[in-house]
Amino acid sequence: MDLLLFGIPALVAIIGAIAMLLSRNAVHSALYLLLNFAAIAVLYLLLQAPFLFATQLIVYAGAIIVLFLFVVMLLGAERDEETTHANPWQNRGAFVGGILLLVELCMLYVRNPGTIPVSVDMNNGFAAPAEVAKALFTTHLLPFEIASFVLLTALIGVVVLHQRRS
Amino acid sequence: MTWFDILILLVRCLVLALAAATLFAYFTLFERRLLAKFQHRIGPNRAGYIPLPGGKKLFGGWLQPAADAVKLFLKEDVVPAMADKWVYILAPGFAVVPALIIWVAIPLGTWPDGMGGNWLHYAPIDVGVLYLLAVTSIGVYGIAIAGWASNNKYSMIGGVRASAQVISYELALGMAILAVVMQNSTFRTEQIVIDQGTMWNIVPQFLGFIIFLVASTAEVVRSPFDLVEAEQELVGGYNTEYGSMKFALFFMSEYIKLIAMNAIAVTLFLGGGNFPGIDTLVASLKSSNGETIAYAVQGLLTLGAFLLKTTALSFLSVWVRASVPRVRYDQLMHLGWKILLPMGLFNVVMTAVCGVLFPTDSIIVKVVMGVVGLLIVVIVSATATPKHAKRGVTLVNTSAGN
């Protein structure tokens, strides 16, 4: 039962990711990415982290991919263009990088097979919204503030760029 | 969890889905009759009635939804030749599924099952409010990809408008909901309902309630924010190329989403299944008739109160549809970004300040918050009118190139 519950979303996530890469149509790619994100959200849920599940859905599925779709549809850029302008090393580099990561994963598993499903202290409600907030605003306050500052900078940048244009 | 539990769960889910579909069917009748009354017409009153002595007819038109469903079922199901076939077929499903699954996190009432559970609340999760937001935000996919997959420029414009509109109003909606979460300091929907036992959230969160009403209307792309299917400009908008049951599914998702939004408003602001007197009655029944009957009565009464409030808000939706003309696109964006979002931010700040300064839930503070919210709504609605659209938009610059 556990294996089934984990296996189905994991498989769906992998299929979604691969199909996203292979799809020739940008809208199809975005939809496969949506599938992938939704499956990963379900994995979060299985890890007893409903807050991450909701956040994943709101931020990635609800906002980012909608934005992707919006831009693709607005520009009519869904058809695959000739990829001559792309860096010729990009594909090969990505391939090699992926292989490296896969090998690394296998090595980790082979070296210490017992510890790979890292056991987290899953006491009751360890990923509840209150606990996440406590961690964010005490232990990890500085990175949190830096991240919000970066976001604010991006926001102001958009406003400035827009002003200059008009 | 045994197989029996899973079976019960499946049956409950089926009941919920069928109830939502029935609610949709009768909401269309409700809306058509009301719109007719608003416009001095009669409306659909022929299909089915209960004859009374003396030639009078009761509930004229109560079979109209069934007649509509049969008509849509029997129509030919066409896929346009140039459409992206799979996405075209998937789109109605994308639209309906969020509209249905959103209901599981809404407590429809209180019917304790004796084991700490509640028959009328399907998923008491500890991020219930966030779940509602998440499902609302993925509700736009159906419209957006339907517009794209139809390969029709009008549908496409409808889809693009839908995605921009929903992203814009999600912020205001989130702000309104966030203030409620701060007011009750919980993400659990059932806890929010319990907290409103003494005073409904609409009093301290009046500003949030108004923001939520407007933003949720825009979020479900309903009139007066229905630019995605503005028939004067876009033929029928995103669903132009859809017919038969696929069109019916879009229609259904739109209405179920609207009712769900009203149900969420009832849960967050109008006290859910709370109604004065129910608690006293249940307590007295419990001592005289035993727990089972008392719980059943409580369940039915709270469900009734919940549906009553939802119907009242739905009436408001129909009323707005009958009286407010469709906004322009620039007005839509102006309202979302420059009026509702700042109001929502102000509301969040006000709730935070009041929560810190007066940690004890005093009624006076809540009433003062409500009055301040009312004042702000009045001032903003009296002063904030959108500027006129820029005249003389140059579509094609003929003088420059030639």
XYZ file of C-alpha atoms in Angstrom, chain A residues 15-162:
148
model
C 6.729 10.833 -16.868
C 5.633 14.453 -16.680
C 9.211 15.704 -16.560
C 10.382 13.563 -19.485
C 7.338 14.383 -21.584
C 7.885 18.063 -20.890
C 11.391 17.833 -22.291
C 10.408 15.828 -25.352
C 7.306 17.799 -26.258
C 7.700 20.032 -29.324
C 4.893 22.356 -28.321
C 5.378 24.940 -25.584
C 1.806 24.695 -24.297
C 2.049 20.909 -24.078
C 5.335 21.327 -22.215
C 3.698 23.681 -19.752
C 0.875 21.203 -19.156
C 3.330 18.336 -18.595
C 5.208 20.562 -16.158
C 1.904 21.132 -14.391
C 1.467 17.365 -14.135
C 4.955 17.086 -12.697
C 4.315 19.818 -10.116
C 1.009 18.287 -9.085
C 2.644 14.867 -8.599
C 5.396 16.438 -6.509
C 2.747 18.198 -4.426
C 1.196 14.803 -3.738
C 4.632 13.529 -2.684
C 4.853 16.388 -0.186
C 1.487 15.325 1.141
C 2.770 11.771 1.588
C 5.711 13.193 3.548
C 3.233 14.669 6.053
C 3.863 18.208 4.854
C 0.448 19.604 3.879
C 1.699 23.170 4.084
C 4.302 22.503 1.388
C 1.614 20.732 -0.631
C -0.630 23.785 -0.589
C 2.234 26.176 -1.251
C 3.482 24.092 -4.159
C 0.025 24.164 -5.712
C -0.558 27.876 -5.105
C 2.840 29.125 -6.224
C 3.914 26.729 -8.967
C 0.691 25.288 -10.330
C -1.481 28.295 -9.610
C 0.750 31.200 -10.533
C 3.939 30.309 -12.387
C 2.539 27.962 -15.005
C -0.472 30.194 -15.559
C 2.029 32.958 -16.252
C 3.944 30.655 -18.649
C 0.736 29.847 -20.471
C -0.243 33.498 -20.557
C 3.033 34.591 -22.106
C 3.155 31.706 -24.574
C -0.405 32.318 -25.667
C 0.036 36.070 -25.844
C 3.137 35.839 -28.019
C 1.829 32.912 -30.035
C 5.189 31.260 -29.434
C 3.954 27.724 -28.892
C 5.387 26.311 -32.094
C 8.897 24.934 -31.892
C 11.255 27.242 -33.747
C 14.460 26.229 -35.419
C 16.917 25.944 -32.565
C 19.899 27.253 -34.497
C 20.325 30.244 -32.229
C 20.662 28.054 -29.154
C 24.065 27.334 -27.747
C 25.202 24.118 -29.484
C 26.778 22.856 -26.268
C 23.610 23.330 -24.257
C 22.025 19.962 -25.004
C 25.195 17.961 -24.555
C 26.067 19.826 -21.365
C 22.646 19.184 -19.912
C 22.888 15.522 -20.864
C 26.279 15.113 -19.199
C 25.089 16.987 -16.116
C 22.034 14.771 -15.818
C 24.126 11.618 -16.149
C 26.474 12.929 -13.452
C 23.597 13.541 -11.060
C 22.161 10.096 -11.744
C 25.552 8.455 -11.103
C 25.892 10.447 -7.916
C 22.488 9.257 -6.723
C 23.355 5.636 -7.485
C 26.711 5.978 -5.743
C 25.058 7.361 -2.636
C 22.657 4.471 -2.583
C 25.332 1.847 -3.183
C 27.697 3.197 -0.526
C 25.237 3.392 2.322
C 22.046 1.621 1.374
C 20.507 1.787 4.828
C 20.397 5.531 5.317
C 19.106 6.830 1.998
C 15.484 7.162 3.013
C 16.655 9.744 5.521
C 14.494 9.420 8.561
C 13.258 12.804 9.654
C 11.906 13.314 13.106
C 8.261 13.297 12.085
C 6.756 14.254 15.379
C 3.199 15.392 15.297
C 2.783 18.437 13.095
C 6.449 19.017 12.378
C 5.526 20.627 9.054
C 2.406 22.427 10.252
C 2.122 26.069 9.182
C 2.902 27.267 12.717
C 6.124 25.240 12.865
C 7.214 26.421 9.417
C 6.558 30.024 10.436
C 8.486 29.557 13.674
C 11.494 28.210 11.784
C 11.321 30.948 9.161
C 11.102 33.804 11.618
C 13.635 32.596 14.167
C 16.335 30.237 12.933
C 16.233 31.196 9.269
C 15.290 34.848 9.602
C 18.269 36.212 7.656
C 17.874 34.065 4.523
C 14.145 34.745 4.648
C 14.667 38.492 4.744
C 17.301 38.306 1.995
C 14.900 36.373 -0.220
C 12.131 38.888 0.368
C 14.576 41.704 -0.387
C 15.542 40.078 -3.693
C 11.875 39.755 -4.599
C 11.263 43.394 -3.702
C 14.189 44.412 -5.905
C 12.735 42.482 -8.823
C 9.374 44.157 -8.261
C 10.881 47.637 -8.226
C 12.951 46.726 -11.288
C 9.795 45.922 -13.212
C 8.268 49.264 -12.287
C 11.413 51.169 -13.294
C 11.723 49.349 -16.621
C 8.083 50.024 -17.376
